[in-house]
Amino acid sequence: FINSTAAPPTPSTTRPPSVSPILTTFPTPPSKGNPTTTPSSSSPSPGSTSAFASFASTPFWADEFDRDGLPDPSKWSYDVGNSGWGNNELEYYTNANIKNAHIENGILTIEAIKEVVGTSSYSSARLLTKGKNDFLYGRVEVRAKIPAGRGNWPSVWMLASQSDYGTQFWPDNGNIDILDCVGYDPGVIHAGVQTKAFNSVIGTQKSATTILADFDKVF
């Protein structure tokens, strides 16, 4: 999922907003016909992570955004509507609207626009690869430049493709947050994992942060 949202500029216990994150690559390295991870022949040392798995050097899926216009429909779909998405989001997510999601000079720009769409005061885009790039194991790499400004919440994250666990799609099937940056806390990049037992609704999510001072200036 890549999304750009608009919401009130005040801090919130739910997911605040985001505006125009820019993506340049979204590859996953393994070969599609083979397992993504390869068990190490040696026993890992305590605390070691590198001994557990290795990844192929060539991605089985990638988008370098090398064709101007709308995102490639063979790779990307759209969530559409203004349900608030459980986060009190104020925008209407459009379907293949080049104003909200467009590629130019090798960069995908997702843009939230202040305009009336139905009952919403903003339009934006929410792109996903569900049904077009689904995998069980792997590594995802993203290069992005994200906007500064209160009221933004650019996000890159992964949701389940199937609802195999529990009675609710989320949080029972979990998600992985690759990047979250809330506008009222500039430069603080959040990443984390959420499950039925560990999620933001009950305040038990497992997450970490890093500081990027130039988050809005370089990829």
PDB file of C-alpha atoms in Angstrom:
ATOM      1  CA  PHE A   1       0.000   0.000   0.000  1.00  0.00           C
ATOM      2  CA  ILE A   2       1.122   3.524  -0.722  1.00  0.00           C
ATOM      3  CA  ASN A   3      -1.189   6.222   0.410  1.00  0.00           C
ATOM      4  CA  SER A   4      -1.472   9.942   0.794  1.00  0.00           C
ATOM      5  CA  THR A   5      -4.058  11.271   3.193  1.00  0.00           C
ATOM      6  CA  ALA A   6      -5.366  14.556   4.452  1.00  0.00           C
ATOM      7  CA  ALA A   7      -6.742  15.020   7.964  1.00  0.00           C
ATOM      8  CA  PRO A   8      -6.983  17.661  10.695  1.00  0.00           C
ATOM      9  CA  PRO A   9      -3.615  19.160  11.713  1.00  0.00           C
ATOM     10  CA  THR A  10      -3.983  18.264  15.372  1.00  0.00           C
ATOM     11  CA  PRO A  11      -2.305  15.175  16.861  1.00  0.00           C
ATOM     12  CA  SER A  12      -4.576  12.152  17.077  1.00  0.00           C
ATOM     13  CA  THR A  13      -4.562   8.692  18.573  1.00  0.00           C
ATOM     14  CA  THR A  14      -5.630   7.382  15.167  1.00  0.00           C
ATOM     15  CA  ARG A  15      -3.522   7.493  12.026  1.00  0.00           C
ATOM     16  CA  PRO A  16      -2.956  11.164  11.072  1.00  0.00           C
ATOM     17  CA  PRO A  17      -2.714  12.271   7.454  1.00  0.00           C
ATOM     18  CA  SER A  18      -0.379  12.408   4.471  1.00  0.00           C
ATOM     19  CA  VAL A  19       0.281  14.306   1.284  1.00  0.00           C
ATOM     20  CA  SER A  20       2.264  13.483  -1.872  1.00  0.00           C
ATOM     21  CA  PRO A  21       4.788  10.825  -1.018  1.00  0.00           C
ATOM     22  CA  ILE A  22       7.064  10.132  -3.991  1.00  0.00           C
ATOM     23  CA  LEU A  23       8.193   6.585  -4.775  1.00  0.00           C
ATOM     24  CA  THR A  24      10.982   5.551  -7.097  1.00  0.00           C
ATOM     25  CA  THR A  25      11.323   1.809  -6.553  1.00  0.00           C
ATOM     26  CA  PHE A  26       9.454  -1.017  -4.891  1.00  0.00           C
ATOM     27  CA  PRO A  27      11.336  -4.270  -5.574  1.00  0.00           C
ATOM     28  CA  THR A  28      11.344  -7.587  -3.758  1.00  0.00           C
ATOM     29  CA  PRO A  29      14.534  -9.544  -4.382  1.00  0.00           C
ATOM     30  CA  PRO A  30      13.754 -13.277  -4.516  1.00  0.00           C
ATOM     31  CA  SER A  31      13.258 -15.423  -7.591  1.00  0.00           C
ATOM     32  CA  LYS A  32       9.543 -16.076  -7.946  1.00  0.00           C
ATOM     33  CA  GLY A  33       9.810 -19.826  -8.343  1.00  0.00           C
ATOM     34  CA  ASN A  34      12.054 -20.335  -5.334  1.00  0.00           C
ATOM     35  CA  PRO A  35      11.726 -19.743  -1.612  1.00  0.00           C
ATOM     36  CA  THR A  36      12.749 -16.251  -0.649  1.00  0.00           C
ATOM     37  CA  THR A  37      14.794 -17.369   2.299  1.00  0.00           C
ATOM     38  CA  THR A  38      17.509 -19.992   2.369  1.00  0.00           C
ATOM     39  CA  PRO A  39      18.404 -21.656   5.672  1.00  0.00           C
ATOM     40  CA  SER A  40      21.980 -21.083   6.701  1.00  0.00           C
ATOM     41  CA  SER A  41      24.256 -24.108   6.772  1.00  0.00           C
ATOM     42  CA  SER A  42      25.790 -22.892  10.006  1.00  0.00           C
ATOM     43  CA  SER A  43      24.109 -22.230  13.298  1.00  0.00           C
ATOM     44  CA  PRO A  44      23.469 -18.516  13.854  1.00  0.00           C
ATOM     45  CA  SER A  45      25.160 -16.838  16.752  1.00  0.00           C
ATOM     46  CA  PRO A  46      22.930 -15.329  19.443  1.00  0.00           C
ATOM     47  CA  GLY A  47      21.510 -12.019  18.282  1.00  0.00           C
ATOM     48  CA  SER A  48      22.582 -12.639  14.681  1.00  0.00           C
ATOM     49  CA  THR A  49      20.129 -12.005  11.849  1.00  0.00           C
ATOM     50  CA  SER A  50      22.353 -12.352   8.776  1.00  0.00           C
ATOM     51  CA  ALA A  51      22.810 -16.104   9.310  1.00  0.00           C
ATOM     52  CA  PHE A  52      19.102 -16.873   9.062  1.00  0.00           C
ATOM     53  CA  ALA A  53      18.376 -15.972   5.454  1.00  0.00           C
ATOM     54  CA  SER A  54      19.800 -14.819   2.161  1.00  0.00           C
ATOM     55  CA  PHE A  55      18.054 -13.023  -0.684  1.00  0.00           C
ATOM     56  CA  ALA A  56      18.409 -13.195  -4.424  1.00  0.00           C
ATOM     57  CA  SER A  57      20.196 -10.257  -6.030  1.00  0.00           C
ATOM     58  CA  THR A  58      17.559  -9.809  -8.759  1.00  0.00           C
ATOM     59  CA  PRO A  59      13.981  -8.804  -7.808  1.00  0.00           C
ATOM     60  CA  PHE A  60      11.081 -10.862  -9.137  1.00  0.00           C
ATOM     61  CA  TRP A  61       8.899  -7.738  -9.076  1.00  0.00           C
ATOM     62  CA  ALA A  62       9.885  -4.102  -9.458  1.00  0.00           C
ATOM     63  CA  ASP A  63       8.558  -0.789 -10.663  1.00  0.00           C
ATOM     64  CA  GLU A  64      11.062   1.907 -11.584  1.00  0.00           C
ATOM     65  CA  PHE A  65       8.296   4.212 -12.877  1.00  0.00           C
ATOM     66  CA  ASP A  66       9.926   4.660 -16.264  1.00  0.00           C
ATOM     67  CA  ARG A  67       6.711   5.416 -18.201  1.00  0.00           C
ATOM     68  CA  ASP A  68       5.069   8.823 -17.766  1.00  0.00           C
ATOM     69  CA  GLY A  69       1.366   9.011 -17.002  1.00  0.00           C
ATOM     70  CA  LEU A  70      -0.740   6.879 -14.688  1.00  0.00           C
ATOM     71  CA  PRO A  71       0.846   4.033 -12.699  1.00  0.00           C
ATOM     72  CA  ASP A  72       1.103   0.711 -14.568  1.00  0.00           C
ATOM     73  CA  PRO A  73      -2.330  -0.994 -14.201  1.00  0.00           C
ATOM     74  CA  SER A  74      -0.704  -4.423 -14.456  1.00  0.00           C
ATOM     75  CA  LYS A  75       1.118  -3.662 -11.198  1.00  0.00           C
ATOM     76  CA  TRP A  76      -1.094  -1.223  -9.292  1.00  0.00           C
ATOM     77  CA  SER A  77      -4.753  -0.942  -8.310  1.00  0.00           C
ATOM     78  CA  TYR A  78      -6.595   1.647  -6.218  1.00  0.00           C
ATOM     79  CA  ASP A  79      -8.614   1.723  -3.049  1.00  0.00           C
ATOM     80  CA  VAL A  80     -11.491   4.096  -3.775  1.00  0.00           C
ATOM     81  CA  GLY A  81     -13.834   6.082  -1.548  1.00  0.00           C
ATOM     82  CA  ASN A  82     -14.086   8.263   1.523  1.00  0.00           C
ATOM     83  CA  SER A  83     -14.895   5.840   4.322  1.00  0.00           C
ATOM     84  CA  GLY A  84     -12.231   7.343   6.578  1.00  0.00           C
ATOM     85  CA  TRP A  85     -10.432   3.970   6.487  1.00  0.00           C
ATOM     86  CA  GLY A  86     -10.590   3.660  10.269  1.00  0.00           C
ATOM     87  CA  ASN A  87      -8.293   6.667  10.666  1.00  0.00           C
ATOM     88  CA  ASN A  88     -10.669   9.651  10.408  1.00  0.00           C
ATOM     89  CA  GLU A  89      -9.127  10.518   7.041  1.00  0.00           C
ATOM     90  CA  LEU A  90     -10.779  13.449   5.291  1.00  0.00           C
ATOM     91  CA  GLU A  91      -9.941  12.700   1.654  1.00  0.00           C
ATOM     92  CA  TYR A  92     -11.715  10.879  -1.131  1.00  0.00           C
ATOM     93  CA  TYR A  93      -9.408   8.312  -2.714  1.00  0.00           C
ATOM     94  CA  THR A  94      -9.836   8.466  -6.488  1.00  0.00           C
ATOM     95  CA  ASN A  95      -9.582   5.734  -9.128  1.00  0.00           C
ATOM     96  CA  ALA A  96      -6.782   6.269 -11.676  1.00  0.00           C
ATOM     97  CA  ASN A  97      -7.015  10.061 -11.541  1.00  0.00           C
ATOM     98  CA  ILE A  98      -3.808  11.503 -12.952  1.00  0.00           C
ATOM     99  CA  LYS A  99      -4.138  14.567 -10.720  1.00  0.00           C
ATOM    100  CA  ASN A 100      -3.702  12.369  -7.634  1.00  0.00           C
ATOM    101  CA  ALA A 101      -1.284   9.722  -8.917  1.00  0.00           C
ATOM    102  CA  HIS A 102       1.062  10.333 -11.817  1.00  0.00           C
ATOM    103  CA  ILE A 103       4.510   9.364 -13.068  1.00  0.00           C
ATOM    104  CA  GLU A 104       6.924  11.886 -14.523  1.00  0.00           C
ATOM    105  CA  ASN A 105      10.690  11.641 -15.063  1.00  0.00           C
ATOM    106  CA  GLY A 106      10.943   8.326 -13.223  1.00  0.00           C
ATOM    107  CA  ILE A 107       9.051   9.477 -10.137  1.00  0.00           C
ATOM    108  CA  LEU A 108       5.621   8.416  -8.926  1.00  0.00           C
ATOM    109  CA  THR A 109       3.929  11.319  -7.172  1.00  0.00           C
ATOM    110  CA  ILE A 110       0.859  10.802  -5.000  1.00  0.00           C
ATOM    111  CA  GLU A 111      -0.805  14.130  -4.332  1.00  0.00           C
ATOM    112  CA  ALA A 112      -3.580  15.217  -1.996  1.00  0.00           C
ATOM    113  CA  ILE A 113      -5.551  18.145  -3.399  1.00  0.00           C
ATOM    114  CA  LYS A 114      -7.816  20.489  -1.491  1.00  0.00           C
ATOM    115  CA  GLU A 115     -11.026  20.179  -3.499  1.00  0.00           C
ATOM    116  CA  VAL A 116     -14.574  19.051  -2.889  1.00  0.00           C
ATOM    117  CA  VAL A 117     -15.278  15.487  -4.005  1.00  0.00           C
ATOM    118  CA  GLY A 118     -18.721  14.359  -2.866  1.00  0.00           C
ATOM    119  CA  THR A 119     -18.766  14.969   0.885  1.00  0.00           C
ATOM    120  CA  SER A 120     -14.969  15.143   1.152  1.00  0.00           C
ATOM    121  CA  SER A 121     -12.859  18.294   1.157  1.00  0.00           C
ATOM    122  CA  TYR A 122      -9.773  16.623  -0.304  1.00  0.00           C
ATOM    123  CA  SER A 123      -8.905  14.140  -3.012  1.00  0.00           C
ATOM    124  CA  SER A 124      -5.920  11.802  -2.941  1.00  0.00           C
ATOM    125  CA  ALA A 125      -4.803   8.324  -4.037  1.00  0.00           C
ATOM    126  CA  ARG A 126      -4.222   5.014  -2.317  1.00  0.00           C
ATOM    127  CA  LEU A 127      -2.345   2.481  -4.448  1.00  0.00           C
ATOM    128  CA  LEU A 128      -1.958  -1.221  -3.779  1.00  0.00           C
ATOM    129  CA  THR A 129      -0.508  -4.329  -5.428  1.00  0.00           C
ATOM    130  CA  LYS A 130      -2.997  -6.859  -4.015  1.00  0.00           C
ATOM    131  CA  GLY A 131      -3.622  -9.617  -6.550  1.00  0.00           C
ATOM    132  CA  LYS A 132      -0.740  -8.344  -8.688  1.00  0.00           C
ATOM    133  CA  ASN A 133       2.236  -8.794  -6.380  1.00  0.00           C
ATOM    134  CA  ASP A 134       1.535 -11.098  -3.448  1.00  0.00           C
ATOM    135  CA  PHE A 135       4.248 -13.079  -1.692  1.00  0.00           C
ATOM    136  CA  LEU A 136       4.785 -15.034   1.504  1.00  0.00           C
ATOM    137  CA  TYR A 137       8.444 -14.343   2.212  1.00  0.00           C
ATOM    138  CA  GLY A 138      10.721 -11.667   0.870  1.00  0.00           C
ATOM    139  CA  ARG A 139      12.294  -8.288   1.245  1.00  0.00           C
ATOM    140  CA  VAL A 140      10.749  -5.044   0.064  1.00  0.00           C
ATOM    141  CA  GLU A 141      12.874  -2.029  -0.824  1.00  0.00           C
ATOM    142  CA  VAL A 142      11.403   1.435  -1.292  1.00  0.00           C
ATOM    143  CA  ARG A 143      13.043   4.737  -2.185  1.00  0.00           C
ATOM    144  CA  ALA A 144      10.882   7.718  -1.311  1.00  0.00           C
ATOM    145  CA  LYS A 145      10.878  11.414  -0.596  1.00  0.00           C
ATOM    146  CA  ILE A 146       8.011  12.513   1.625  1.00  0.00           C
ATOM    147  CA  PRO A 147       6.434  15.915   2.301  1.00  0.00           C
ATOM    148  CA  ALA A 148       6.828  18.222   5.249  1.00  0.00           C
ATOM    149  CA  GLY A 149       3.843  19.979   6.782  1.00  0.00           C
ATOM    150  CA  ARG A 150       1.383  19.570   9.584  1.00  0.00           C
ATOM    151  CA  GLY A 151      -1.622  17.520   8.545  1.00  0.00           C
ATOM    152  CA  ASN A 152       0.382  15.013   6.470  1.00  0.00           C
ATOM    153  CA  TRP A 153       0.827  11.289   7.001  1.00  0.00           C
ATOM    154  CA  PRO A 154       2.636   9.617   4.092  1.00  0.00           C
ATOM    155  CA  SER A 155       2.646   5.826   4.446  1.00  0.00           C
ATOM    156  CA  VAL A 156       4.121   2.758   2.764  1.00  0.00           C
ATOM    157  CA  TRP A 157       2.891  -0.488   4.280  1.00  0.00           C
ATOM    158  CA  MET A 158       1.900  -4.106   3.679  1.00  0.00           C
ATOM    159  CA  LEU A 159      -1.420  -5.807   4.411  1.00  0.00           C
ATOM    160  CA  ALA A 160      -2.446  -9.424   4.131  1.00  0.00           C
ATOM    161  CA  SER A 161      -3.711 -10.631   0.747  1.00  0.00           C
ATOM    162  CA  GLN A 162      -6.002 -13.168   2.420  1.00  0.00           C
ATOM    163  CA  SER A 163      -8.035 -13.304   5.591  1.00  0.00           C
ATOM    164  CA  ASP A 164      -6.731 -16.578   6.995  1.00  0.00           C
ATOM    165  CA  TYR A 165      -6.706 -15.704  10.685  1.00  0.00           C
ATOM    166  CA  GLY A 166      -9.395 -14.705  13.148  1.00  0.00           C
ATOM    167  CA  THR A 167     -12.721 -13.073  12.423  1.00  0.00           C
ATOM    168  CA  GLN A 168     -11.570  -9.592  11.386  1.00  0.00           C
ATOM    169  CA  PHE A 169      -9.338  -8.850   8.428  1.00  0.00           C
ATOM    170  CA  TRP A 170      -7.450  -6.309  10.533  1.00  0.00           C
ATOM    171  CA  PRO A 171      -5.883  -6.599  13.005  1.00  0.00           C
ATOM    172  CA  ASP A 172      -6.254 -10.398  12.970  1.00  0.00           C
ATOM    173  CA  ASN A 173      -4.225 -10.748   9.767  1.00  0.00           C
ATOM    174  CA  GLY A 174      -1.814  -7.990  10.695  1.00  0.00           C
ATOM    175  CA  ASN A 175       0.269  -5.542   8.704  1.00  0.00           C
ATOM    176  CA  ILE A 176       3.843  -4.344   8.371  1.00  0.00           C
ATOM    177  CA  ASP A 177       4.478  -0.608   8.353  1.00  0.00           C
ATOM    178  CA  ILE A 178       7.515   0.132   6.173  1.00  0.00           C
ATOM    179  CA  LEU A 179       7.262   3.901   6.527  1.00  0.00           C
ATOM    180  CA  ASP A 180       5.021   6.263   8.444  1.00  0.00           C
ATOM    181  CA  CYS A 181       5.808   9.925   9.064  1.00  0.00           C
ATOM    182  CA  VAL A 182       3.264  12.150  10.768  1.00  0.00           C
ATOM    183  CA  GLY A 183       3.274  15.826   9.865  1.00  0.00           C
ATOM    184  CA  TYR A 184       3.304  17.132  13.418  1.00  0.00           C
ATOM    185  CA  ASP A 185       6.480  15.127  14.151  1.00  0.00           C
ATOM    186  CA  PRO A 186       8.686  15.902  11.122  1.00  0.00           C
ATOM    187  CA  GLY A 187      11.687  13.726  10.374  1.00  0.00           C
ATOM    188  CA  VAL A 188      10.619  10.916  12.706  1.00  0.00           C
ATOM    189  CA  ILE A 189      10.155   7.807  10.545  1.00  0.00           C
ATOM    190  CA  HIS A 190       8.114   4.982  12.066  1.00  0.00           C
ATOM    191  CA  ALA A 191       8.232   1.295  11.112  1.00  0.00           C
ATOM    192  CA  GLY A 192       6.518  -1.602  12.818  1.00  0.00           C
ATOM    193  CA  VAL A 193       4.516  -4.808  12.880  1.00  0.00           C
ATOM    194  CA  GLN A 194       0.896  -5.135  13.994  1.00  0.00           C
ATOM    195  CA  THR A 195      -1.072  -8.284  14.776  1.00  0.00           C
ATOM    196  CA  LYS A 196      -4.229  -9.241  16.649  1.00  0.00           C
ATOM    197  CA  ALA A 197      -2.316  -9.269  19.932  1.00  0.00           C
ATOM    198  CA  PHE A 198      -0.025  -6.356  19.139  1.00  0.00           C
ATOM    199  CA  ASN A 199      -1.695  -3.390  17.466  1.00  0.00           C
ATOM    200  CA  SER A 200      -2.229   0.343  17.770  1.00  0.00           C
ATOM    201  CA  VAL A 201      -5.894   0.081  18.780  1.00  0.00           C
ATOM    202  CA  ILE A 202      -4.914  -1.496  22.106  1.00  0.00           C
ATOM    203  CA  GLY A 203      -1.552   0.261  22.303  1.00  0.00           C
ATOM    204  CA  THR A 204       0.610  -2.866  22.063  1.00  0.00           C
ATOM    205  CA  GLN A 205       2.057  -2.474  18.545  1.00  0.00           C
ATOM    206  CA  LYS A 206       5.721  -3.331  18.022  1.00  0.00           C
ATOM    207  CA  SER A 207       7.444  -0.409  16.353  1.00  0.00           C
ATOM    208  CA  ALA A 208      10.619   1.616  16.146  1.00  0.00           C
ATOM    209  CA  THR A 209      11.651   5.027  14.859  1.00  0.00           C
ATOM    210  CA  THR A 210      14.603   6.610  13.149  1.00  0.00           C
ATOM    211  CA  ILE A 211      15.394  10.273  12.492  1.00  0.00           C
ATOM    212  CA  LEU A 212      15.904  11.553   8.939  1.00  0.00           C
ATOM    213  CA  ALA A 213      16.548  15.295   8.917  1.00  0.00           C
ATOM    214  CA  ASP A 214      16.352  15.544   5.109  1.00  0.00           C
ATOM    215  CA  PHE A 215      13.266  13.328   4.695  1.00  0.00           C
ATOM    216  CA  ASP A 216      11.545  15.937   2.508  1.00  0.00           C
ATOM    217  CA  LYS A 217      14.583  16.890   0.409  1.00  0.00           C
ATOM    218  CA  VAL A 218      16.240  13.685  -0.843  1.00  0.00           C
ATOM    219  CA  PHE A 219      15.213  10.146  -1.726  1.00  0.00           C
TER     220      PHE A 219
END
